[in-house]
Amino acid sequence: MNAPAIDTGNTAWMLTATGLVLFMTLPGLALFYGGLVRTKNVLSVLMQCFAIASIVTVLWIAVGYSLAFTAGAPSTNAFVGGLGKAFLAGVGRGALQGSIPETVFAMYQLTFAITTPALIIGAFAERVGFAAVLVVSVVWSLVVYVPVVHWIWGGGWLQQLGVLDFAGGIVVHVSAGIAGLVAALYVGKRKGYPHTPMPPHSLTLSVVGAGMLWVGWFGFNAGSALAANGTAGMALTATQASAATAATVWMVIEWARHGRPSVLGVITGAVAGLATVTPASGYVGVAGAMAIGAVAAIVCFFSATSIKRHLGYDDSLDAFGVHGVGGLVGSVLTGVFASAALGGSESIVVARQVGVQALACAVAALWSGAVTWGAFLLADALCGARVDDEQETIGLDLANHEERGYDIG
């Protein structure tokens, strides 16, 4: 038998995909979120994204990758991996993961580990101190993200059950979205919300960031094939189809309800379509992807507007309304549109698969929600989670960093 050999084409694509996914967070998500907050808080959001990228990298190299993707003790392997590759031990130049270097696989997976906690900050933007953000991000990354990755992608119990999550609908969007909702409920509403207008300070930045997210998402979804092949090509096509459909449908809904489409609406719709198709992207056909995009726009529109207003919680930048709801809807619909009978790639029994998808979503949501609440309790005890009224009034840029995003003399 021939020894496994590196495939240079696959490797070149995965190097590119790794850069694309990191580009989603820095600068994509940072600019998208940064433009949506008020002027006095723009630097705080950029700083949080940059710091999370740095700290999560250290955690991932130290223990995260090993716990997520290596085998643990037989008694615990269904739930978490082992420490055999802590600090990337044994992951040298010659180590392979399939047909690509394991270093590339580890760094590709790192970019997902960076993006996921960064999504959460959108829910509690403008009112949580920087130290608390770091505490919560460290706890959440190690206690939520790493185990959920192992359950679904690292040989854990949900993978054994047959869950389908091609690029992170459950691993990334459900877990982060639910964490965002719990965080928003824990810290409470921004001062003056909902009576004081809090419009985005720069939709220009947000449009640029959304465009970067859209481009970077090709690495997120198509890269999850871990090869330059037909599956990657279909995942890329499904990603584009869903995002474009969702943006179009969101625009039409706004036009019908409010008499005009908005820039904020169309970019939010695109991101909703991207998030919702993520778990299905490598399994569905083009028609399925477009159907998912249309459903994403409808469900996420009402979640981020009517439902949020009705329930009264302050999810500042709709982390739950877009990523949490989109991830839940997309993960369940994966169990439908992945079926070969509907143009997908999987020979599945739809009713059973939908049940498995719903179970995985419920477990990830409950685990993420419980740990997130505990992480904020810990942050409160160590450094205080929410800033005081004076700090919130002057803004987190000055309160936490003594800097301004704009210094126009």
Short mmCIF file of C-alpha atoms in Angstrom, two decimals:
data_model
loop_
_atom_site.label_atom_id
_atom_site.label_comp_id
_atom_site.label_asym_id
_atom_site.label_seq_id
_atom_site.Cartn_x
_atom_site.Cartn_y
_atom_site.Cartn_z
CA MET A 1 0.00 0.00 0.00
CA ASN A 2 1.28 3.44 -0.92
CA ALA A 3 1.93 5.84 1.94
CA PRO A 4 -0.30 8.93 2.08
CA ALA A 5 1.11 11.70 -0.08
CA ILE A 6 0.62 15.43 -0.09
CA ASP A 7 -1.62 16.81 -2.84
CA THR A 8 -0.23 20.18 -3.85
CA GLY A 9 -3.48 21.33 -5.45
CA ASN A 10 -5.51 20.57 -2.34
CA THR A 11 -2.83 22.17 -0.18
CA ALA A 12 -2.76 25.35 -2.24
CA TRP A 13 -6.53 25.66 -1.98
CA MET A 14 -6.53 25.08 1.78
CA LEU A 15 -3.78 27.65 2.31
CA THR A 16 -5.98 30.10 0.41
CA ALA A 17 -9.13 29.09 2.31
CA THR A 18 -7.34 29.60 5.63
CA GLY A 19 -6.48 33.15 4.67
CA LEU A 20 -10.06 33.77 3.49
CA VAL A 21 -11.60 32.66 6.77
CA LEU A 22 -9.21 34.75 8.86
CA PHE A 23 -10.07 37.64 6.52
CA MET A 24 -13.71 37.18 7.59
CA THR A 25 -12.87 38.20 11.14
CA LEU A 26 -9.94 40.53 10.51
CA PRO A 27 -10.99 42.83 9.00
CA GLY A 28 -14.42 41.65 7.77
CA LEU A 29 -16.43 41.07 10.94
CA ALA A 30 -14.54 43.82 12.76
CA LEU A 31 -15.59 46.40 10.17
CA PHE A 32 -19.13 45.02 9.83
CA TYR A 33 -19.72 45.23 13.58
CA GLY A 34 -17.60 48.36 14.00
CA GLY A 35 -19.74 50.34 11.59
CA LEU A 36 -22.96 49.26 13.30
CA VAL A 37 -22.11 50.66 16.74
CA ARG A 38 -22.04 54.33 17.73
CA THR A 39 -18.95 56.44 17.11
CA LYS A 40 -17.84 56.26 20.75
CA ASN A 41 -17.61 52.45 20.64
CA VAL A 42 -16.09 51.67 17.25
CA LEU A 43 -12.55 51.06 18.53
CA SER A 44 -13.80 48.81 21.31
CA VAL A 45 -15.35 46.44 18.76
CA LEU A 46 -12.24 46.43 16.56
CA MET A 47 -10.08 45.80 19.62
CA GLN A 48 -12.25 42.93 20.81
CA CYS A 49 -12.05 41.19 17.42
CA PHE A 50 -8.28 41.68 17.24
CA ALA A 51 -7.72 40.49 20.82
CA ILE A 52 -9.92 37.42 20.37
CA ALA A 53 -7.95 36.47 17.25
CA SER A 54 -4.74 36.67 19.27
CA ILE A 55 -5.84 34.94 22.47
CA VAL A 56 -7.76 32.14 20.75
CA THR A 57 -4.70 31.38 18.62
CA VAL A 58 -2.64 30.80 21.77
CA LEU A 59 -5.38 28.65 23.34
CA TRP A 60 -5.86 26.63 20.15
CA ILE A 61 -2.17 25.84 19.77
CA ALA A 62 -1.76 25.05 23.48
CA VAL A 63 -4.71 22.68 23.99
CA GLY A 64 -7.69 23.49 21.79
CA TYR A 65 -6.68 21.68 18.62
CA SER A 66 -5.63 18.59 20.52
CA LEU A 67 -8.83 18.41 22.58
CA ALA A 68 -10.99 18.96 19.52
CA PHE A 69 -9.36 16.66 16.96
CA THR A 70 -7.39 13.93 18.71
CA ALA A 71 -8.65 10.84 20.46
CA GLY A 72 -9.09 10.96 24.20
CA ALA A 73 -9.42 8.19 26.74
CA PRO A 74 -11.98 5.53 25.69
CA SER A 75 -14.25 6.55 28.56
CA THR A 76 -14.35 10.22 27.54
CA ASN A 77 -13.61 10.29 23.80
CA ALA A 78 -17.26 10.67 22.85
CA PHE A 79 -17.23 14.04 24.62
CA VAL A 80 -13.70 15.46 24.39
CA GLY A 81 -10.36 14.54 22.88
CA GLY A 82 -6.96 14.13 24.50
CA LEU A 83 -3.80 16.16 24.98
CA GLY A 84 -1.54 14.15 22.73
CA LYS A 85 -1.05 17.09 20.37
CA ALA A 86 -0.90 19.88 22.95
CA PHE A 87 1.24 22.73 21.62
CA LEU A 88 0.95 20.93 18.25
CA ALA A 89 3.25 18.14 19.39
CA GLY A 90 3.99 15.87 16.45
CA VAL A 91 2.43 18.28 13.95
CA GLY A 92 5.59 18.81 11.95
CA ARG A 93 6.41 19.43 8.31
CA GLY A 94 5.80 15.83 7.33
CA ALA A 95 2.55 15.28 9.23
CA LEU A 96 -0.52 14.93 6.99
CA GLN A 97 -4.25 15.24 7.50
CA GLY A 98 -5.60 13.39 4.50
CA SER A 99 -3.80 14.90 1.53
CA ILE A 100 -2.83 18.24 3.11
CA PRO A 101 -0.23 19.11 5.76
CA GLU A 102 -1.64 18.83 9.26
CA THR A 103 -0.23 22.28 10.02
CA VAL A 104 -2.59 23.67 7.36
CA PHE A 105 -5.55 21.69 8.72
CA ALA A 106 -4.84 22.89 12.26
CA MET A 107 -4.56 26.52 11.17
CA TYR A 108 -7.67 26.27 9.00
CA GLN A 109 -9.63 24.99 11.98
CA LEU A 110 -8.09 27.75 14.10
CA THR A 111 -9.74 30.37 11.90
CA PHE A 112 -13.15 28.88 12.78
CA ALA A 113 -12.20 28.95 16.46
CA ILE A 114 -11.41 32.66 16.10
CA THR A 115 -14.56 33.60 14.20
CA THR A 116 -17.02 31.90 16.54
CA PRO A 117 -16.45 33.83 19.82
CA ALA A 118 -16.00 37.02 17.78
CA LEU A 119 -19.58 36.64 16.54
CA ILE A 120 -20.88 36.74 20.12
CA ILE A 121 -19.65 40.25 20.85
CA GLY A 122 -22.29 41.67 18.54
CA ALA A 123 -25.00 40.76 21.05
CA PHE A 124 -23.56 42.73 23.98
CA ALA A 125 -21.71 45.50 22.11
CA GLU A 126 -21.38 48.92 23.78
CA ARG A 127 -21.82 47.82 27.39
CA VAL A 128 -19.41 45.04 28.43
CA GLY A 129 -15.90 45.89 29.60
CA PHE A 130 -12.83 44.67 27.75
CA ALA A 131 -11.52 42.53 30.62
CA ALA A 132 -14.86 40.76 30.88
CA VAL A 133 -14.90 40.11 27.13
CA LEU A 134 -11.53 38.37 27.45
CA VAL A 135 -12.61 36.25 30.43
CA VAL A 136 -15.81 35.14 28.71
CA SER A 137 -14.01 34.45 25.41
CA VAL A 138 -11.37 32.25 27.07
CA VAL A 139 -13.90 30.22 29.07
CA TRP A 140 -16.32 29.93 26.17
CA SER A 141 -13.66 28.87 23.65
CA LEU A 142 -12.33 26.09 25.87
CA VAL A 143 -15.55 24.86 27.49
CA VAL A 144 -18.08 25.34 24.67
CA TYR A 145 -16.37 25.59 21.31
CA VAL A 146 -13.72 22.89 21.70
CA PRO A 147 -16.09 20.16 23.00
CA VAL A 148 -18.79 20.94 20.42
CA VAL A 149 -16.19 20.68 17.65
CA HIS A 150 -15.17 17.29 19.01
CA TRP A 151 -18.78 16.10 19.25
CA ILE A 152 -19.54 16.97 15.62
CA TRP A 153 -16.25 16.95 13.68
CA GLY A 154 -13.70 15.21 15.91
CA GLY A 155 -15.23 11.75 16.20
CA GLY A 156 -17.54 12.51 19.11
CA TRP A 157 -21.01 11.25 19.89
CA LEU A 158 -23.00 13.51 17.58
CA GLN A 159 -20.79 12.65 14.63
CA GLN A 160 -21.32 8.97 15.42
CA LEU A 161 -25.06 9.65 15.48
CA GLY A 162 -24.85 10.96 11.92
CA VAL A 163 -25.32 14.71 12.29
CA LEU A 164 -24.63 16.75 9.14
CA ASP A 165 -22.83 20.05 9.66
CA PHE A 166 -20.64 20.75 6.68
CA ALA A 167 -19.07 24.05 7.71
CA GLY A 168 -20.37 25.04 11.13
CA GLY A 169 -24.09 25.75 11.29
CA ILE A 170 -24.22 24.10 14.71
CA VAL A 171 -20.57 24.31 15.70
CA VAL A 172 -20.32 28.02 14.87
CA HIS A 173 -23.67 29.73 14.40
CA VAL A 174 -25.99 27.92 16.80
CA SER A 175 -23.45 27.87 19.62
CA ALA A 176 -22.41 31.51 19.11
CA GLY A 177 -25.94 32.78 18.49
CA ILE A 178 -27.36 31.21 21.63
CA ALA A 179 -24.36 32.51 23.59
CA GLY A 180 -25.16 35.97 22.25
CA LEU A 181 -28.78 35.77 23.38
CA VAL A 182 -27.81 34.60 26.87
CA ALA A 183 -25.15 37.32 27.10
CA ALA A 184 -27.66 40.02 26.10
CA LEU A 185 -30.11 38.78 28.71
CA TYR A 186 -27.41 38.60 31.38
CA VAL A 187 -25.98 42.10 30.96
CA GLY A 188 -29.29 43.79 30.19
CA LYS A 189 -30.18 46.56 27.78
CA ARG A 190 -28.01 49.46 26.75
CA LYS A 191 -28.71 52.70 28.58
CA GLY A 192 -31.66 54.34 26.83
CA TYR A 193 -32.65 51.31 24.78
CA PRO A 194 -35.13 51.13 23.03
CA HIS A 195 -36.31 54.73 23.39
CA THR A 196 -33.05 56.48 22.47
CA PRO A 197 -32.14 56.17 18.77
CA MET A 198 -28.88 54.22 18.33
CA PRO A 199 -28.27 54.17 14.57
CA PRO A 200 -25.08 52.74 13.04
CA HIS A 201 -22.36 55.39 12.98
CA SER A 202 -20.95 54.28 9.60
CA LEU A 203 -22.90 52.06 7.24
CA THR A 204 -20.03 52.58 4.81
CA LEU A 205 -17.74 50.56 7.09
CA SER A 206 -20.45 47.95 7.57
CA VAL A 207 -20.98 47.51 3.82
CA VAL A 208 -17.23 47.06 3.33
CA GLY A 209 -17.16 44.56 6.18
CA ALA A 210 -20.18 42.66 4.82
CA GLY A 211 -18.50 42.42 1.43
CA MET A 212 -15.40 40.99 3.08
CA LEU A 213 -17.54 38.51 4.96
CA TRP A 214 -19.21 37.40 1.74
CA VAL A 215 -15.88 36.83 -0.01
CA GLY A 216 -14.31 35.20 3.04
CA TRP A 217 -17.26 32.84 3.38
CA PHE A 218 -16.12 30.96 0.28
CA GLY A 219 -13.13 29.83 2.33
CA PHE A 220 -15.45 29.02 5.24
CA ASN A 221 -17.80 26.79 3.24
CA ALA A 222 -15.91 25.62 0.18
CA GLY A 223 -12.75 25.15 2.26
CA SER A 224 -14.59 22.71 4.49
CA ALA A 225 -14.33 20.14 1.70
CA LEU A 226 -10.61 20.05 2.63
CA ALA A 227 -9.85 19.54 -1.05
CA ALA A 228 -10.05 21.28 -4.41
CA ASN A 229 -12.82 19.08 -5.77
CA GLY A 230 -16.44 18.97 -6.86
CA THR A 231 -17.76 19.20 -3.34
CA ALA A 232 -15.84 22.44 -2.81
CA GLY A 233 -17.20 23.77 -6.08
CA MET A 234 -20.80 22.98 -5.15
CA ALA A 235 -20.31 24.43 -1.65
CA LEU A 236 -19.05 27.67 -3.21
CA THR A 237 -22.01 27.74 -5.61
CA ALA A 238 -24.51 27.04 -2.82
CA THR A 239 -22.95 29.80 -0.71
CA GLN A 240 -23.32 32.39 -3.46
CA ALA A 241 -26.84 31.27 -4.33
CA SER A 242 -28.09 31.41 -0.75
CA ALA A 243 -26.50 34.76 0.08
CA ALA A 244 -27.81 36.42 -3.07
CA THR A 245 -31.30 34.98 -2.64
CA ALA A 246 -31.48 36.05 1.00
CA ALA A 247 -30.30 39.57 0.24
CA THR A 248 -32.89 39.88 -2.54
CA VAL A 249 -35.77 38.52 -0.45
CA TRP A 250 -34.84 40.72 2.54
CA MET A 251 -34.80 43.75 0.25
CA VAL A 252 -38.24 42.87 -1.14
CA ILE A 253 -39.70 42.40 2.36
CA GLU A 254 -38.40 45.80 3.47
CA TRP A 255 -39.67 47.43 0.30
CA ALA A 256 -43.13 45.96 0.82
CA ARG A 257 -43.33 46.80 4.53
CA HIS A 258 -41.59 50.17 4.66
CA GLY A 259 -41.83 51.54 1.13
CA ARG A 260 -38.09 51.43 0.53
CA PRO A 261 -35.17 49.01 0.86
CA SER A 262 -32.31 49.85 3.21
CA VAL A 263 -28.57 49.36 2.93
CA LEU A 264 -28.52 47.87 6.44
CA GLY A 265 -31.25 45.45 5.41
CA VAL A 266 -29.59 44.15 2.27
CA ILE A 267 -26.24 43.50 3.95
CA THR A 268 -27.95 41.85 6.93
CA GLY A 269 -29.92 39.67 4.53
CA ALA A 270 -26.76 38.57 2.77
CA VAL A 271 -25.10 37.61 6.06
CA ALA A 272 -28.26 35.73 7.10
CA GLY A 273 -28.13 33.75 3.86
CA LEU A 274 -24.46 32.98 4.38
CA ALA A 275 -24.95 31.80 7.96
CA THR A 276 -28.03 29.73 7.20
CA VAL A 277 -26.55 27.80 4.27
CA THR A 278 -23.30 27.06 6.13
CA PRO A 279 -24.28 23.64 7.57
CA ALA A 280 -25.83 22.56 4.26
CA SER A 281 -23.36 24.04 1.78
CA GLY A 282 -21.48 20.86 0.88
CA TYR A 283 -24.55 18.63 0.84
CA VAL A 284 -27.27 20.51 -1.07
CA GLY A 285 -27.90 21.38 -4.69
CA VAL A 286 -28.40 24.87 -6.08
CA ALA A 287 -32.20 24.81 -5.75
CA GLY A 288 -31.91 23.69 -2.13
CA ALA A 289 -29.43 26.47 -1.40
CA MET A 290 -31.75 29.08 -2.89
CA ALA A 291 -34.67 27.73 -0.87
CA ILE A 292 -32.56 27.94 2.29
CA GLY A 293 -31.59 31.53 1.43
CA ALA A 294 -35.22 32.55 0.94
CA VAL A 295 -36.28 30.97 4.24
CA ALA A 296 -33.31 32.58 5.98
CA ALA A 297 -34.35 36.05 4.86
CA ILE A 298 -37.94 35.63 6.03
CA VAL A 299 -37.20 34.03 9.38
CA CYS A 300 -34.18 36.17 10.28
CA PHE A 301 -35.95 39.38 9.21
CA PHE A 302 -38.80 38.83 11.65
CA SER A 303 -36.47 37.52 14.35
CA ALA A 304 -34.21 40.59 14.16
CA THR A 305 -37.10 43.05 14.01
CA SER A 306 -40.58 42.08 15.19
CA ILE A 307 -39.69 39.26 17.59
CA LYS A 308 -36.84 41.19 19.23
CA ARG A 309 -39.06 44.22 19.76
CA HIS A 310 -41.89 42.08 21.10
CA LEU A 311 -39.70 40.22 23.60
CA GLY A 312 -37.72 43.33 24.53
CA TYR A 313 -34.17 41.98 24.73
CA ASP A 314 -31.26 44.08 23.45
CA ASP A 315 -29.24 42.00 20.99
CA SER A 316 -27.23 45.03 19.86
CA LEU A 317 -26.11 43.83 16.42
CA ASP A 318 -28.48 40.86 16.00
CA ALA A 319 -25.96 38.12 16.70
CA PHE A 320 -28.78 35.83 17.81
CA GLY A 321 -31.34 37.09 15.29
CA VAL A 322 -29.05 36.38 12.34
CA HIS A 323 -26.49 33.77 13.40
CA GLY A 324 -28.42 31.89 16.07
CA VAL A 325 -31.73 31.75 14.24
CA GLY A 326 -30.04 31.27 10.87
CA GLY A 327 -27.88 28.47 12.23
CA LEU A 328 -30.87 26.68 13.76
CA VAL A 329 -33.00 26.98 10.62
CA GLY A 330 -30.18 26.03 8.29
CA SER A 331 -29.12 23.05 10.37
CA VAL A 332 -32.63 21.60 10.44
CA LEU A 333 -33.18 22.29 6.74
CA THR A 334 -29.92 20.47 6.01
CA GLY A 335 -31.76 17.33 7.06
CA VAL A 336 -34.25 18.00 4.27
CA PHE A 337 -32.33 19.44 1.34
CA ALA A 338 -29.26 17.20 1.72
CA SER A 339 -31.44 14.33 0.53
CA ALA A 340 -30.47 12.96 -2.87
CA ALA A 341 -34.18 12.94 -3.74
CA LEU A 342 -34.15 16.77 -3.46
CA GLY A 343 -30.93 17.35 -5.36
CA GLY A 344 -28.55 16.84 -2.45
CA SER A 345 -25.66 14.43 -2.06
CA GLU A 346 -26.78 12.27 0.85
CA SER A 347 -28.79 9.05 0.95
CA ILE A 348 -30.76 9.82 4.09
CA VAL A 349 -34.18 9.26 5.58
CA VAL A 350 -35.39 12.83 5.90
CA ALA A 351 -37.53 12.38 9.00
CA ARG A 352 -34.73 10.66 10.92
CA GLN A 353 -32.10 13.15 9.74
CA VAL A 354 -34.23 16.14 10.74
CA GLY A 355 -34.57 14.57 14.20
CA VAL A 356 -30.80 14.12 14.49
CA GLN A 357 -30.23 17.71 13.34
CA ALA A 358 -32.76 19.07 15.85
CA LEU A 359 -31.21 17.03 18.67
CA ALA A 360 -27.73 18.32 17.87
CA CYS A 361 -29.01 21.91 17.77
CA ALA A 362 -30.77 21.50 21.10
CA VAL A 363 -27.74 19.97 22.82
CA ALA A 364 -25.35 22.61 21.47
CA ALA A 365 -27.77 25.40 22.41
CA LEU A 366 -28.30 24.17 25.96
CA TRP A 367 -24.59 23.60 26.56
CA SER A 368 -23.59 26.95 25.08
CA GLY A 369 -26.30 28.82 26.97
CA ALA A 370 -25.46 27.28 30.34
CA VAL A 371 -21.71 27.79 30.02
CA THR A 372 -22.15 31.34 28.73
CA TRP A 373 -24.20 32.28 31.80
CA GLY A 374 -21.52 30.75 34.02
CA ALA A 375 -18.74 32.55 32.14
CA PHE A 376 -20.45 35.90 32.73
CA LEU A 377 -20.91 35.06 36.41
CA LEU A 378 -17.17 34.41 36.59
CA ALA A 379 -16.36 37.62 34.73
CA ASP A 380 -18.63 39.56 37.09
CA ALA A 381 -16.82 38.10 40.08
CA LEU A 382 -13.35 38.79 38.68
CA CYS A 383 -13.68 42.19 37.03
CA GLY A 384 -17.32 43.15 36.62
CA ALA A 385 -19.05 42.32 33.36
CA ARG A 386 -20.95 45.49 32.60
CA VAL A 387 -19.37 48.93 32.63
CA ASP A 388 -20.91 51.60 34.86
CA ASP A 389 -23.28 54.29 33.59
CA GLU A 390 -20.55 56.91 33.26
CA GLN A 391 -18.33 54.63 31.19
CA GLU A 392 -21.26 53.60 29.00
CA THR A 393 -22.14 57.24 28.44
CA ILE A 394 -18.66 58.33 27.35
CA GLY A 395 -18.20 55.13 25.33
CA LEU A 396 -15.95 52.12 25.60
CA ASP A 397 -13.26 53.59 23.35
CA LEU A 398 -12.33 56.12 26.03
CA ALA A 399 -13.44 54.11 29.06
CA ASN A 400 -11.49 50.96 28.20
CA HIS A 401 -8.70 52.16 25.94
CA GLU A 402 -8.34 55.94 26.33
CA GLU A 403 -8.42 56.29 22.57
CA ARG A 404 -10.87 57.58 19.99
CA GLY A 405 -11.87 55.98 16.72
CA TYR A 406 -12.00 59.40 15.09
CA ASP A 407 -9.94 62.40 16.15
CA ILE A 408 -11.01 65.22 13.86
CA GLY A 409 -9.33 68.48 14.84
#
